[in-house]
Amino acid sequence: MRRYRVGVLAVQGAFIEHEQAFERAGFDAVEIRQLADLEQHFDVLVFPGGESTVQRLLLHELGLVESLWRMIDSGIPVFATCAGLILLANKVDGERNALGRLDISVKRNAYGRQLGSFSTVGVFCGREHVRMTFIRAPGIECVGSGVEILSRYEGNATGVRQGNIVGLAWHPELNAGETLLADMFLSERGRVC
Ligand code: GLN
């Protein structure tokens, strides 16, 4: 059987952790660093955590925005984590985000800065006891009517899905993330969760 190929945006941030988690799950992970990298076929696109302001700048500088967003709009499964979620949110800290593809408003660093990092256990997509690690995570303040909530922390949405995009404020690549990411990908293809 053909191995699935994951394209991981690798301009800044925690891309290596995503690559390693997918590789442990038996996927091929390819880094997206420049326009030429987008000429390959991908089965899933990953926007990792990191620093969203830096990532946004680099995406523009490297001329990646149009091609990446065309891929997103073509319907490829997209997993966005933390800073990745911020890049794709329609509104960030009250400002409209031109790159937005998720009908949500987020507040950056809503759980506090360095000391606001923590880990908890919750339900994700009906799956219980999923460890969720928050690292200077954004808060999802508002979700549009077409957005499904996949996880919550203290009642607030921390994971969402809209169309082909799954966005998480927490880090699925950590804490035995390989099974979670593989399951997420397979369920996105079959939409079982
Ligand atoms: N606080 C970061 C930002 O605003 C996100 C942190 C993360 O991705 N772990 O971009």
Short mmCIF file of C-alpha atoms and ligand atoms in Angstrom, two decimals, residues 49-53 81-83 86 108-109 135-138 171, ligand 1:
data_model
loop_
_atom_site.label_atom_id
_atom_site.label_comp_id
_atom_site.label_asym_id
_atom_site.label_seq_id
_atom_site.Cartn_x
_atom_site.Cartn_y
_atom_site.Cartn_z
CA GLY A 49 2.90 25.48 16.53
CA GLY A 50 5.50 28.16 16.98
CA GLU A 51 5.26 31.90 16.76
CA SER A 52 2.40 32.92 14.49
CA THR A 53 3.69 36.45 13.83
CA THR A 81 -1.83 23.43 15.80
CA CYS A 82 -1.61 26.45 18.09
CA ALA A 83 0.25 29.09 16.00
CA ILE A 86 -3.93 31.41 14.71
CA ARG A 108 -3.26 34.90 21.41
CA ASN A 109 -1.59 33.68 24.62
CA ILE A 135 1.95 25.97 25.24
CA ARG A 136 1.24 29.70 25.25
CA ALA A 137 -1.98 28.62 23.59
CA PRO A 138 -4.56 30.78 21.88
CA HIS A 171 -0.39 20.04 20.69
N1 GLN B 1 1.76 32.05 21.41
C1 GLN B 1 2.09 31.63 20.08
C2 GLN B 1 1.55 32.63 19.05
O1 GLN B 1 0.82 33.52 19.39
C3 GLN B 1 1.54 30.24 19.81
C4 GLN B 1 2.23 29.23 20.68
C5 GLN B 1 2.37 27.85 20.08
O2 GLN B 1 2.21 27.65 18.89
N2 GLN B 1 2.75 26.90 20.92
O3 GLN B 1 1.87 32.50 17.92
#
